[in-house]
Amino acid sequence: DQQVKQNSPSLSVQEGRISILNCDYTNSMFDYFLWYKKYPAEGPTFLISISSIKDKNEDGRFTVFLNKSAKHLSLHIVPSQPGDSAVYFCAASAGGGGSNYKLTFGKGTLLTVNP
Amino acid sequence: DADVTQTPRNRITKTGKRIMLECSQTKGHDRMYWYRQDPGLGLRLIYYSFDVKDINKGEISDGYSVSRQAQAKFSLSLESAIPNQTALYFCATSDFAPSRGAGELFFGEGSRLTVL
């Protein structure tokens, strides 16, 4: 039972254009969502997060949108740069940071930004 | 130096052998985790620990055990390795940040394990 779904294994965009990575979730208890970026031979690194009390969070070129009614979130990167080429993981947690905490990851989307 | 260090970075072993992957951190975080990454399956949680006396199973703990030797050290053991445990293993840490929900995880660089 996959609770966090990234249905696009890969995405290719041109440099300067917008990249949109999508994520769907099934567990209505999830209340905090994160995006991680992973380069080959490195561990994942935190990119941006959003709490369920918000519908948008922005950090420079990166914006995450949350649609709770649709159980959907998306990561927008604009403008896309070749250095953004990496695997992006969507992750979700429920119950705040307490004893019920667990971070569940999607399968990842490989983003390729072409010069 | 990396804040989360995993050893070994690469290991090839044979079926039935005992393997230990070690993780140490200098971030001062109480919470530590072991994840496994397989192609097409993303990151799956094996075990996690919220402090030295706390050990919890994740979604795929069968065939694995862990030890939290100190706040800074968390090791993962495969008592009798099998080929389908061939994967990339990540250690991660986090602090407790209720204002941000779960708090972000900080990952090590990974340990690639091949079981022949």
XYZ file of C-alpha atoms in Angstrom:
231
model
C 0.000 0.000 0.000
C 1.841 3.038 -1.283
C 0.825 6.082 0.728
C 2.963 8.603 -1.149
C 2.901 8.348 -4.915
C 5.077 9.994 -7.518
C 3.585 8.704 -10.724
C 6.145 10.201 -13.089
C 9.448 8.310 -12.916
C 11.138 10.958 -15.030
C 10.718 14.485 -16.378
C 12.764 16.370 -18.932
C 12.640 20.170 -19.349
C 14.623 22.862 -21.095
C 16.837 25.216 -19.158
C 14.965 28.363 -18.179
C 11.549 26.744 -18.315
C 9.391 25.647 -15.399
C 9.700 22.160 -13.908
C 6.614 20.783 -12.159
C 6.953 17.639 -10.098
C 3.820 16.049 -8.730
C 3.040 13.972 -5.664
C -0.180 12.376 -4.424
C -0.882 10.893 -1.026
C -3.585 8.656 0.372
C -3.193 8.993 4.141
C -5.425 11.826 5.383
C -3.406 11.916 8.636
C -0.370 13.350 6.855
C 0.098 16.921 8.007
C 3.622 17.810 6.937
C 5.201 17.397 3.531
C 8.790 17.658 2.363
C 10.754 17.521 -0.858
C 14.250 16.098 -1.025
C 16.756 16.239 -3.871
C 19.284 13.500 -4.514
C 22.353 13.574 -6.745
C 24.093 10.320 -7.731
C 26.509 8.994 -5.085
C 25.175 11.418 -2.482
C 22.544 11.234 0.215
C 19.221 13.054 -0.207
C 19.208 16.679 0.881
C 16.242 18.630 2.165
C 14.826 21.129 -0.290
C 11.566 22.605 0.935
C 8.616 21.712 3.145
C 5.028 22.707 3.791
C 2.666 22.280 6.692
C -0.943 21.267 6.099
C -2.099 24.614 7.483
C -0.640 26.293 4.398
C -1.288 25.879 0.703
C 1.928 27.394 -0.595
C 5.520 27.786 0.501
C 8.173 29.525 -1.523
C 11.951 29.531 -1.265
C 13.782 31.241 -4.084
C 13.238 29.325 -7.309
C 11.348 26.566 -5.497
C 7.652 26.668 -4.605
C 5.572 23.879 -3.139
C 1.800 23.907 -3.501
C -0.515 21.789 -1.368
C -4.106 20.891 -2.287
C -5.447 19.031 0.733
C -8.858 18.303 -0.747
C -7.178 16.547 -3.670
C -4.411 15.074 -1.496
C -1.931 16.461 -3.991
C 1.197 18.534 -3.809
C 3.531 19.833 -6.435
C 7.013 21.299 -6.574
C 7.624 24.109 -9.050
C 11.129 25.062 -10.060
C 11.436 28.243 -12.083
C 13.597 28.921 -13.894
C 15.036 25.416 -14.176
C 18.814 25.095 -14.316
C 21.022 22.184 -15.433
C 22.247 21.849 -11.832
C 18.692 21.001 -10.816
C 19.021 17.658 -12.613
C 18.567 15.094 -9.847
C 16.071 12.666 -8.360
C 13.365 14.424 -6.343
C 11.612 12.609 -3.529
C 8.313 13.660 -2.029
C 7.877 12.720 1.653
C 5.112 13.041 4.217
C 4.639 12.657 7.946
C 1.732 12.490 10.366
C 1.265 13.382 14.000
C 3.817 16.173 14.269
C 7.220 15.371 15.739
C 6.007 13.146 18.545
C 6.035 9.425 19.102
C 3.826 8.741 16.108
C 6.263 10.376 13.739
C 7.370 8.526 10.644
C 8.529 9.934 7.319
C 7.133 8.131 4.274
C 8.800 8.667 0.897
C 7.586 8.388 -2.660
C 9.563 6.493 -5.290
C 11.149 9.618 -6.719
C 11.137 11.495 -10.034
C 14.288 11.916 -12.094
C 14.430 15.487 -13.378
C 16.703 16.256 -16.310
C 17.206 19.892 -17.260
C 18.671 20.220 -20.731
C 20.920 23.182 -21.594
C 33.801 16.565 7.351
C 30.302 15.231 6.853
C 27.805 15.698 9.676
C 26.450 12.166 9.145
C 29.111 9.574 8.349
C 28.465 6.049 7.169
C 30.952 3.193 7.027
C 31.652 1.291 4.910
C 30.667 3.205 1.778
C 30.788 0.066 -0.324
C 30.725 -3.579 0.672
C 30.470 -6.835 -1.235
C 29.691 -9.925 0.779
C 28.376 -13.451 0.394
C 25.055 -14.975 1.318
C 24.898 -15.966 4.976
C 27.559 -13.558 6.195
C 26.949 -11.107 9.033
C 27.292 -7.487 8.052
C 27.277 -4.314 10.111
C 26.803 -0.840 8.711
C 27.791 1.954 11.025
C 26.574 5.516 11.304
C 27.888 8.369 13.379
C 26.727 11.971 13.542
C 28.055 15.254 14.836
C 24.779 17.198 14.570
C 23.775 16.509 18.164
C 20.404 15.132 17.069
C 18.533 12.663 19.230
C 16.724 10.940 16.369
C 18.420 8.537 13.971
C 17.084 6.394 11.150
C 18.099 3.705 8.695
C 16.558 3.735 5.231
C 17.002 1.459 2.269
C 16.832 2.608 -1.352
C 16.070 0.230 -4.204
C 15.641 1.239 -7.867
C 12.006 2.124 -8.516
C 11.036 1.747 -4.857
C 12.258 4.967 -3.312
C 13.359 5.152 0.313
C 11.907 2.710 2.815
C 12.326 2.945 6.578
C 14.038 -0.012 8.269
C 14.469 1.111 11.895
C 14.472 4.354 13.814
C 15.502 5.531 17.259
C 14.371 8.639 19.122
C 17.013 8.340 21.825
C 19.589 5.891 23.174
C 16.978 3.713 24.914
C 14.440 3.802 22.119
C 14.339 1.443 19.108
C 11.416 1.181 16.690
C 10.744 -0.995 13.679
C 10.040 0.627 10.367
C 8.161 -0.790 7.412
C 10.816 -3.350 6.358
C 12.634 -4.467 9.521
C 12.626 -8.233 8.858
C 16.170 -9.548 8.458
C 17.708 -6.495 10.114
C 18.630 -5.436 13.629
C 19.992 -2.191 15.038
C 21.954 -0.935 17.995
C 22.000 2.616 19.361
C 25.349 2.623 21.138
C 25.309 6.317 21.977
C 23.455 9.446 20.980
C 25.833 9.847 18.057
C 26.023 6.230 16.882
C 23.442 3.965 15.267
C 24.431 0.710 13.583
C 22.474 -1.583 11.302
C 23.182 -5.317 11.200
C 22.270 -8.038 8.767
C 22.673 -11.244 10.774
C 22.649 -13.500 7.727
C 22.778 -11.520 4.496
C 20.716 -12.603 1.492
C 20.873 -11.368 -2.119
C 17.625 -9.385 -1.944
C 19.236 -7.223 0.715
C 21.460 -5.819 -2.002
C 20.643 -2.112 -1.892
C 21.832 1.381 -1.031
C 21.458 2.064 2.691
C 21.123 5.527 4.179
C 21.452 6.691 7.741
C 19.679 9.911 8.684
C 19.235 12.142 11.720
C 16.714 14.745 12.803
C 15.935 16.942 15.735
C 12.539 17.390 17.347
C 10.948 20.437 15.810
C 7.246 20.587 16.620
C 6.911 23.975 14.996
C 7.843 22.398 11.709
C 6.081 19.112 12.172
C 8.481 16.227 11.767
C 11.642 18.199 11.193
C 13.850 17.640 8.239
C 16.123 14.631 7.974
C 19.837 14.925 7.347
C 21.208 11.978 5.395
C 24.597 10.363 5.171
C 26.174 9.636 1.807
C 24.983 6.052 1.738
C 26.448 2.557 2.012
C 26.158 0.387 -1.066
C 25.827 -3.271 -0.088
C 26.018 -6.145 -2.564
C 25.178 -9.648 -1.391
C 26.320 -12.389 -3.775
